[in-house]
mmCIF file of C-alpha atoms in Angstrom:
data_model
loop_
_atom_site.group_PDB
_atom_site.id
_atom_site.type_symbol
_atom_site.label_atom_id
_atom_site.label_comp_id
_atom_site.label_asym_id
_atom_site.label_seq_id
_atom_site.Cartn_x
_atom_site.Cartn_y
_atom_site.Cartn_z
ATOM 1 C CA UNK E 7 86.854 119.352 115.328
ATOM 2 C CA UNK E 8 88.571 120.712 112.458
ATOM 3 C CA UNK E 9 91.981 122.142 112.591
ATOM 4 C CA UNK E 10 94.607 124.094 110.601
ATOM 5 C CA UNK E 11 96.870 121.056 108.704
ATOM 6 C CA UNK E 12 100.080 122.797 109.634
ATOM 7 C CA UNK E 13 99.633 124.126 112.982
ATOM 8 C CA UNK E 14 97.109 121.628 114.706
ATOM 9 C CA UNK E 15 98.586 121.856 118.381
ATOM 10 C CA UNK E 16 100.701 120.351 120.493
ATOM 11 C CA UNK E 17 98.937 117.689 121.589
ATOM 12 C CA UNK E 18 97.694 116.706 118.302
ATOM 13 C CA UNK E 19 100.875 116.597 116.363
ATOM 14 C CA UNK E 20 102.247 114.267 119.829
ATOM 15 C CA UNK E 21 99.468 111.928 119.231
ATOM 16 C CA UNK E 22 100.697 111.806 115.058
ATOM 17 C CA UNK E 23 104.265 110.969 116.923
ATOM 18 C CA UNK E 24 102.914 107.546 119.587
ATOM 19 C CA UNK E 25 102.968 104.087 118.366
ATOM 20 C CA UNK E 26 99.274 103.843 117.012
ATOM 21 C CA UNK E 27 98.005 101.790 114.162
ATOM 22 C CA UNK E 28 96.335 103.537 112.002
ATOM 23 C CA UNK E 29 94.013 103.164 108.855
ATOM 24 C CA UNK E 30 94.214 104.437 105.314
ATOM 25 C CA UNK E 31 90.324 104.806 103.489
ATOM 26 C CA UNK E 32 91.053 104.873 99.367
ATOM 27 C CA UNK E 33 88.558 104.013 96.590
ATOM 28 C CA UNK E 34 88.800 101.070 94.294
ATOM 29 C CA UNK E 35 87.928 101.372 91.029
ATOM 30 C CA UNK E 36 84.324 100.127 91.332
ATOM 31 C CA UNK E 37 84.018 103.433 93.530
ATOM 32 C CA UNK E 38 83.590 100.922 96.457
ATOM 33 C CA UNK E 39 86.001 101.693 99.839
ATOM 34 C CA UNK E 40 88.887 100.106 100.785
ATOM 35 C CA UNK E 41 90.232 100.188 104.290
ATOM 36 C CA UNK E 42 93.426 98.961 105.759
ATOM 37 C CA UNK E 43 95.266 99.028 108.508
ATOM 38 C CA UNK E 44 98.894 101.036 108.103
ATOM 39 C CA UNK E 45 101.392 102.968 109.740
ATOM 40 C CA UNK E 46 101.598 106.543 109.011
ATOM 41 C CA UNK E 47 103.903 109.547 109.677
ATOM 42 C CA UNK E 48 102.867 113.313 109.402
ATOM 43 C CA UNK E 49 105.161 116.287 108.132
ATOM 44 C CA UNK E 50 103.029 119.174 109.212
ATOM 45 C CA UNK E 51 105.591 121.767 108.036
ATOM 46 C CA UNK E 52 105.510 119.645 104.381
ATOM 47 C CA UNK E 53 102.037 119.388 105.515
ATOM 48 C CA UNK E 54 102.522 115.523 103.701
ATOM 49 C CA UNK E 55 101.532 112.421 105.262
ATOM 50 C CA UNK E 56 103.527 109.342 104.149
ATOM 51 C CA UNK E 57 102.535 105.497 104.183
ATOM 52 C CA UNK E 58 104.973 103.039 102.933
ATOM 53 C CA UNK E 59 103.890 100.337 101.100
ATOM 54 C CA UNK E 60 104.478 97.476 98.545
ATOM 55 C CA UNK E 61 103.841 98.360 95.092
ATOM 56 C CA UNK E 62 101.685 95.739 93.922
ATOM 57 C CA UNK E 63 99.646 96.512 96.906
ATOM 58 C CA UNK E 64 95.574 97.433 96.591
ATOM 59 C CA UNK E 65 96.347 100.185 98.507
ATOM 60 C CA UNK E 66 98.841 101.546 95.688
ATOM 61 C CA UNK E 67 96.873 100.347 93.071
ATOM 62 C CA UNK E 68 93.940 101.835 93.972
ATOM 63 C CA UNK E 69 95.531 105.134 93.996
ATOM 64 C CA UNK E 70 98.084 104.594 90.731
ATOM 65 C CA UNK E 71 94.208 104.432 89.256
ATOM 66 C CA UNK E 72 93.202 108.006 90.237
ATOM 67 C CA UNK E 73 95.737 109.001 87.492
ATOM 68 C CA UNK E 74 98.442 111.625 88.247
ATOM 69 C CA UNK E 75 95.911 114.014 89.842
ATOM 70 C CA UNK E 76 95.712 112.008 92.679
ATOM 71 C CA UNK E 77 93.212 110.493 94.690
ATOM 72 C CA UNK E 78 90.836 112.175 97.987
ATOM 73 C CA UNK E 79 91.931 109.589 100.634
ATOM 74 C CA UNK E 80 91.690 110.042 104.399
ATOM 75 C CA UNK E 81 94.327 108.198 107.293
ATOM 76 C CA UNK E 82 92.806 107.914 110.967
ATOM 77 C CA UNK E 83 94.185 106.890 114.584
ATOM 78 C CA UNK E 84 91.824 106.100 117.423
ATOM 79 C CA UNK E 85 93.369 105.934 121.559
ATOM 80 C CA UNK E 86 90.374 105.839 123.556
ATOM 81 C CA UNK E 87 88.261 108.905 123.137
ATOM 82 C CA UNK E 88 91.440 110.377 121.322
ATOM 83 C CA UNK E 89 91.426 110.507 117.158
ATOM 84 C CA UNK E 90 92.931 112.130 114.594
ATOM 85 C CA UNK E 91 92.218 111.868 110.932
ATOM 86 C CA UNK E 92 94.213 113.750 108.115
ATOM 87 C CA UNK E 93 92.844 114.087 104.625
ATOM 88 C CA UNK E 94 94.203 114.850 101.588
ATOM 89 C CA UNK E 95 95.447 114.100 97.988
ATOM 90 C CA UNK E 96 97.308 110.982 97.862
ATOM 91 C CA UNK E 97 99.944 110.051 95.068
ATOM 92 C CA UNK E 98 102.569 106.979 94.580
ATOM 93 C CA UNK E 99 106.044 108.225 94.803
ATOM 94 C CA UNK E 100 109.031 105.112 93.676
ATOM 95 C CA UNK E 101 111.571 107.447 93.819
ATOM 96 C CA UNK E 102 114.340 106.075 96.415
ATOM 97 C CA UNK E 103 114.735 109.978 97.771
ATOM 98 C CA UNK E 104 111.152 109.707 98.430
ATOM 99 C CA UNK E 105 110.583 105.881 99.547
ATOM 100 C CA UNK E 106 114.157 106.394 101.988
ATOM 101 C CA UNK E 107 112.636 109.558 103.439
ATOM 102 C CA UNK E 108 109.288 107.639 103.989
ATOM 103 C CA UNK E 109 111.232 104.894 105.441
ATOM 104 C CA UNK E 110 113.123 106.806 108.006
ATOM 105 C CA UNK E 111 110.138 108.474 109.373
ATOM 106 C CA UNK E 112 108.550 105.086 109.695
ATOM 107 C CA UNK E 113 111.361 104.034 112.032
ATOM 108 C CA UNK E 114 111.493 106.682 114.124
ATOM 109 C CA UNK E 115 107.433 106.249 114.880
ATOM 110 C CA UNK E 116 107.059 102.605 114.767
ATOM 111 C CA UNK E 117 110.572 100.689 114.008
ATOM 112 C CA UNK E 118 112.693 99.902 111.067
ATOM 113 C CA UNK E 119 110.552 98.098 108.558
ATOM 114 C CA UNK E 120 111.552 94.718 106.655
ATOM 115 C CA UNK E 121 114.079 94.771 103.477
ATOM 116 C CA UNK E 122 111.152 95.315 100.290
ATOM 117 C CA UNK E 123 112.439 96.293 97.025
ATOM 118 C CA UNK E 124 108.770 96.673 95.724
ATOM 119 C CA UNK E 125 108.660 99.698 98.214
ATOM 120 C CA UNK E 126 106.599 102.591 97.260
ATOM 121 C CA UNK E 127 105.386 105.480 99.104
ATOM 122 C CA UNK E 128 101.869 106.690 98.949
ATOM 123 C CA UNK E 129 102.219 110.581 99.879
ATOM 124 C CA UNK E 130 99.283 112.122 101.085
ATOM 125 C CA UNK E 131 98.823 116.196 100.934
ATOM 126 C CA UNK E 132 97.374 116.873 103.877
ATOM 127 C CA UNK E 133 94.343 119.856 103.601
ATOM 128 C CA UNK E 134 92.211 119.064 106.342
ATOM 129 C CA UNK E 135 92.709 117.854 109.895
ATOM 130 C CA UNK E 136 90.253 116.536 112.225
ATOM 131 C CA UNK E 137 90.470 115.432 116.164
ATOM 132 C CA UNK E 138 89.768 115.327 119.700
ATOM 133 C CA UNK E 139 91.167 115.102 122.740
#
């Protein structure tokens, strides 16, 4: 079921708040799909979802090759019968503002994360969100 990005519910945005692994879908340069487990936070007033990663990651460089446009990538959660999946535009951010904000959203969903100074963030737009239950 589709919903609006910035106002998806209660329930919904609760379920973007539990402890769930989730998975991040981006395209490798072939065109072929790459799919990895992550953590993820959602912003739904920024309407921005954040993963933190390492930069020499495929993850990051799979979307470093999209160019600064961006890349169409999609991050899911699954509970049961519940999911969630948030798409979007997806850019590499290095910027310590950016990677420290990532960072502290990380550790209040899941915990603090290990010391990496090859952090990056991969920031997602968010302009579609999906669910049930």
């Amino acid at each position: 079921m589709a919903l609006d990005p910035s106002a998806p519910g209660d329930a919904y945005l609760a379920f973007w708040r539990e402890r769930h692994l989730c998975t991040l879908s981006t395209r490798r340069p072939d065109g072929t799909p790459h799919l990895v487990p992550v953590g993820v936070t959602y912003d739904p007033s920024a309407r921005l979802a954040r993963v933190i990663a390492d930069g020499a990651s495929r993850k990051v460089r799979n979307v470093r090759a999209a160019g600064p446009a961006g890349m169409r990538v999609a991050v899911c959660q699954v509970d049961g019968a519940r999911w969630a999946t948030l798409e979007g535009t997806a850019v590499v951010r290095d910027d310590p503002a950016a990677v420290a904000e990532a960072v502290r959203r990380y550790a209040e969903r899941y915990r603090a994360p290990r010391h990496n100074p090859a952090r990056v963030v991969i920031e997602i737009s968010v302009d579609r969100a999906l669910g049930h239950g």
